[in-house]
Coordinates of C-alpha atoms in Angstrom, one line a residue:
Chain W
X1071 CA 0.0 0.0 0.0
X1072 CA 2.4 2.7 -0.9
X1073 CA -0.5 6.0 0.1
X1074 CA 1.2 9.2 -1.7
X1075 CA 4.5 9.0 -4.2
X1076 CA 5.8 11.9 -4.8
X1077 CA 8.6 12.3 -7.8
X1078 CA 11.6 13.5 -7.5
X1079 CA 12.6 13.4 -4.3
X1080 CA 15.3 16.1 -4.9
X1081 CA 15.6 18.1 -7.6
X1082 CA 18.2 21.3 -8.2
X1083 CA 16.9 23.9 -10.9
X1084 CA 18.9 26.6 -12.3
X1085 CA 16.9 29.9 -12.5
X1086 CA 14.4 30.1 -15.0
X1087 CA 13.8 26.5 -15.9
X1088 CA 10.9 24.4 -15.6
X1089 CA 9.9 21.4 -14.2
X1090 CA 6.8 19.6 -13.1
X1091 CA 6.7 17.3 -10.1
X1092 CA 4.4 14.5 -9.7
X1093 CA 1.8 13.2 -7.2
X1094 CA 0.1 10.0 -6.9
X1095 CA -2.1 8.4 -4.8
X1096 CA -3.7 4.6 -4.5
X1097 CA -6.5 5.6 -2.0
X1098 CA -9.2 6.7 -4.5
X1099 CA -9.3 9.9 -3.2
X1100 CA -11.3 12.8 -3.9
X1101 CA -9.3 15.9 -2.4
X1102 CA -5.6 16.3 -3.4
X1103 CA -3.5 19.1 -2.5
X1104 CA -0.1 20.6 -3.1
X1105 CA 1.9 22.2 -0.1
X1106 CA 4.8 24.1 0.3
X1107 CA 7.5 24.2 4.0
X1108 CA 9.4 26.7 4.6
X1109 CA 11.2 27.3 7.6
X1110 CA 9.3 29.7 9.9
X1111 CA 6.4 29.7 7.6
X1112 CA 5.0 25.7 7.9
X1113 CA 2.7 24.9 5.1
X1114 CA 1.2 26.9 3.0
X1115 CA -1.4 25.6 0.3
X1116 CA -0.3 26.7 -3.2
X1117 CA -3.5 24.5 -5.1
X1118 CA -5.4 21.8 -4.3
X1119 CA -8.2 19.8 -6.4
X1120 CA -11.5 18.4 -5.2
X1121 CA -12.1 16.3 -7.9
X1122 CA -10.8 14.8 -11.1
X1123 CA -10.4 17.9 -13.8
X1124 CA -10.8 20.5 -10.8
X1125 CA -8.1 22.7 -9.7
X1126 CA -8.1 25.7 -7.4
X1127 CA -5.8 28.6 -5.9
X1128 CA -4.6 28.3 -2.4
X1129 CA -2.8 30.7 -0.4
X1130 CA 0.3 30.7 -2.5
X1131 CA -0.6 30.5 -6.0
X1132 CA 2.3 32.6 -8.1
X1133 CA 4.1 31.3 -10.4
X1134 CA 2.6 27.6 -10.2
X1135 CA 0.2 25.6 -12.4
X1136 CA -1.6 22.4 -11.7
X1137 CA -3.1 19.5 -13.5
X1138 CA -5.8 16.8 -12.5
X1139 CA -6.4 14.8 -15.4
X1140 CA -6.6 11.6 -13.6
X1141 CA -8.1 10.9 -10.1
X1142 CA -5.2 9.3 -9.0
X1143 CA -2.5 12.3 -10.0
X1144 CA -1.7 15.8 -9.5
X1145 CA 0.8 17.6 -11.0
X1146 CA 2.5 20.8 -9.8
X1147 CA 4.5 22.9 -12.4
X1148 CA 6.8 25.5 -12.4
X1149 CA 7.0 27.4 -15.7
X1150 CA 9.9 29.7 -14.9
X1151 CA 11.8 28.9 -11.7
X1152 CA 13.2 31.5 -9.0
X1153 CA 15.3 31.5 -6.1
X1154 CA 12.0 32.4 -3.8
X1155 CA 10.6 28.8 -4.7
X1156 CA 13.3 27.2 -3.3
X1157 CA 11.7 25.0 -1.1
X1158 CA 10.4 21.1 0.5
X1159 CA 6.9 20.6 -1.6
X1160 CA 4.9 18.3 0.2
X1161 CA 1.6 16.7 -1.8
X1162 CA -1.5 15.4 0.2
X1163 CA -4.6 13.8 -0.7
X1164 CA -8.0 13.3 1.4
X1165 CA -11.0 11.6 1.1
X1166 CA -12.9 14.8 2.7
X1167 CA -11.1 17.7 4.6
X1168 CA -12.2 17.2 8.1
X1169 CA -10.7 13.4 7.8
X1170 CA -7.5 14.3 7.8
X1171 CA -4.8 14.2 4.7
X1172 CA -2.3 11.3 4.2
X1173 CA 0.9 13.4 3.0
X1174 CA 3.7 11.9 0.7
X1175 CA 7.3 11.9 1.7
X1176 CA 8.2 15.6 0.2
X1177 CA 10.4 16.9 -2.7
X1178 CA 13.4 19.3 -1.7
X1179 CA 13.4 21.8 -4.9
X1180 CA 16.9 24.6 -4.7
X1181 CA 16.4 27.1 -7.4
X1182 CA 20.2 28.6 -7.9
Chain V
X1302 CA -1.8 37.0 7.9
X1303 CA -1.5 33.7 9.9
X1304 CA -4.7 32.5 10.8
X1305 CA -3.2 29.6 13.0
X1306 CA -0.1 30.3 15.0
X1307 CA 2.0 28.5 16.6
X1308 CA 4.2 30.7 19.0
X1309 CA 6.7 28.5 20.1
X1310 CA 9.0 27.5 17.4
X1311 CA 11.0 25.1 19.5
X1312 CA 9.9 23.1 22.8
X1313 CA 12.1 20.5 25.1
X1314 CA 11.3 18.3 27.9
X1315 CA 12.9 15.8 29.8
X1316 CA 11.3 12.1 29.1
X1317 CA 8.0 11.2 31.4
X1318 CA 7.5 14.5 32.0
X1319 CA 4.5 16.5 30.3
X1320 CA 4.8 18.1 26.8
X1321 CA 2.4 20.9 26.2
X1322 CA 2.2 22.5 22.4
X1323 CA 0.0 25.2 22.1
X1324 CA -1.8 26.7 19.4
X1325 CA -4.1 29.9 18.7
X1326 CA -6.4 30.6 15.9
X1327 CA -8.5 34.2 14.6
X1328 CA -10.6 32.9 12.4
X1329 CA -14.2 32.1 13.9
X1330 CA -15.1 29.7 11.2
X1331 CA -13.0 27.3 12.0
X1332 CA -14.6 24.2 13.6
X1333 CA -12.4 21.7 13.3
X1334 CA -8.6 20.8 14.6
X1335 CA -6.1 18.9 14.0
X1336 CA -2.9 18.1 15.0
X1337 CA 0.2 16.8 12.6
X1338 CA 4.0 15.2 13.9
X1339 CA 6.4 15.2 11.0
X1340 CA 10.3 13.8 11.5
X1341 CA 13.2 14.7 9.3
X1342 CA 12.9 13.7 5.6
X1343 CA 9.2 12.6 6.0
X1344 CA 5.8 13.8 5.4
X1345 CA 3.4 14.8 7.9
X1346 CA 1.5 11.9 9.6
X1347 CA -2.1 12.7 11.5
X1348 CA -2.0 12.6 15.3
X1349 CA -5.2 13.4 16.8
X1350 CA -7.8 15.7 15.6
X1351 CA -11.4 17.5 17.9
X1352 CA -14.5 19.4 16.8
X1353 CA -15.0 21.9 17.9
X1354 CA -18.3 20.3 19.6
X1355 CA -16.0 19.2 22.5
X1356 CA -13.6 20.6 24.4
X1357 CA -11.2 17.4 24.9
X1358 CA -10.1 14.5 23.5
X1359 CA -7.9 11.6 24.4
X1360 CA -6.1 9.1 22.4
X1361 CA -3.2 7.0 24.4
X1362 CA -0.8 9.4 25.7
X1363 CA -2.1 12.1 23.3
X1364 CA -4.5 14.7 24.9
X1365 CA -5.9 18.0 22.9
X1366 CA -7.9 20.3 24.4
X1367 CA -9.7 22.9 22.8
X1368 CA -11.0 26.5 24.3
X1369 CA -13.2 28.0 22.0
X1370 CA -13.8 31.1 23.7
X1371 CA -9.7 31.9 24.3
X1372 CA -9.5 30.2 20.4
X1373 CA -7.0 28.2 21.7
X1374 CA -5.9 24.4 21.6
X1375 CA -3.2 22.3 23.1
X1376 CA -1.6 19.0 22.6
X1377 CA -0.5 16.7 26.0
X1378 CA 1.7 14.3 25.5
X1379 CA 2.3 12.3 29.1
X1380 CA 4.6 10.8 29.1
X1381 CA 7.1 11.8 27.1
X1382 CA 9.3 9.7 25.0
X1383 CA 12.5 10.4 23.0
X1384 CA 10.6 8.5 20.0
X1385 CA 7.9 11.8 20.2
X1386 CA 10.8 13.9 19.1
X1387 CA 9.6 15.8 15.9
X1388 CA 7.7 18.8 14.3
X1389 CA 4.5 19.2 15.4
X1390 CA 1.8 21.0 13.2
X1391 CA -1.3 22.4 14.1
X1392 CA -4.4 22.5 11.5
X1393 CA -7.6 24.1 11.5
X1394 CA -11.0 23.3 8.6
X1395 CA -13.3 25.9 8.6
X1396 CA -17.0 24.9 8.3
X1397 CA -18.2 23.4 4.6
X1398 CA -20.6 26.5 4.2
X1399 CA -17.3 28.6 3.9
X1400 CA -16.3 26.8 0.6
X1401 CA -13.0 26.4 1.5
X1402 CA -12.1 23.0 1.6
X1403 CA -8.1 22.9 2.3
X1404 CA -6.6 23.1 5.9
X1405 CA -4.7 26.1 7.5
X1406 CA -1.5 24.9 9.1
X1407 CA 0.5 26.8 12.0
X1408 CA 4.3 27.2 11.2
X1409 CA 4.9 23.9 13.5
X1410 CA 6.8 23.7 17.2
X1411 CA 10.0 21.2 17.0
X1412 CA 9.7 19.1 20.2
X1413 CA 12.3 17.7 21.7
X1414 CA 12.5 14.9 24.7
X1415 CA 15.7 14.5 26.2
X1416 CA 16.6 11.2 27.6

């Protein structure tokens, strides 16, 4: 039962290239979300979906596009990369909100 | 504007003694909490979660407590063990009617239990 893959695990970027990371889940889950840590700051939603073919903003939304195409997936995409998104990207999913998320195991992302 | 805080970035305690984390929240539609423990190089794993219906609840050596009126919660942990050793996040969902349907964490409280 492997819950929530996330790919890569570590990634290094130069500034201004793109790259999309990739979330899936096994758990037929409806909700799916895409966080970022950063230190002092804990997680902050950037998107989430609530179904297959949904998306919406979260709290951090700039210079990030998602994808739900399949139940199972969400994708998180960075067209043009900068230092500021630097960061550990943690993807969730959820059968509802209130039950709680199961969280993969993170992706470090360095933007130089 | 953080709209679940978590004032202490840093905790330790001496093992079987009493851990408290403590958490405070501003916005009023919030009605349900939870509370997240994440170690190094791992995601966030669910600890123990309350509605805001009740004002405790108790799982093993995990306690919250909830004050609506103060909008404040806290997590016991009694007793303490060097394995509780982590981050701890709080999380708050605000009511369905408010449409949004993601959780609000607090910037997290490392704990740490000395031996």
């Amino acid at each position: 039962n492997a819950g929530v893959t996330q790919t890569p695990k570590f990634r290094v970027l130069k500034t201004g290239q793109s790259m999309t990371l990739l979330c899936a889940q096994d758990m037929n889950h409806e909700y799916m979300y895409w966080y970022r840590q950063d230190p002092g700051m804990g997680l902050r939603l950037i998107h989430y979906s609530v179904g297959e073919g949904t998306t919406a903003k979260g709290e951090v939304p700039d210079g990030y596009n998602v994808s739900r195409l399949k139940k199972q997936n969400f994708l998180l995409g960075l067209e043009s990369a900068a230092p500021s998104q630097t960061s550990v990207y943690f993807c969730a999913s959820s059968a509802r909100t209130r039950y709680g998320y199961t969280f993969g195991s993170g992706t470090r992302l360095t933007v130089v | 504007d953080q709209q679940v805080k978590q004032n202490s970035p840093s905790l330790s305690v001496q093992e079987g003694r009493i851990s408290i984390l403590n958490c405070d929240y501003t916005n009023s539609m919030f009605d349900y909490f939870l509370w997240y423990k994440k170690y190094p190089a791992e995601g966030p794993t669910f600890l123990i979660s309350i509605s805001s219906i009740k004002d405790k609840n108790e799982d093993g050596r995990f306690t919250v407590f909830l004050n609506k009126s103060a909008k404040h919660l806290s997590l016991h942990i009694v007793p303490s063990q060097p394995g509780d050793s982590a981050v701890y996040f709080c999380a708050a969902s605000a009511r369905r009617d408010t449409g949004r349907r993601a959780l609000t964490f607090g910037s997290g409280t490392r704990l740490q239990v000395q031996p």
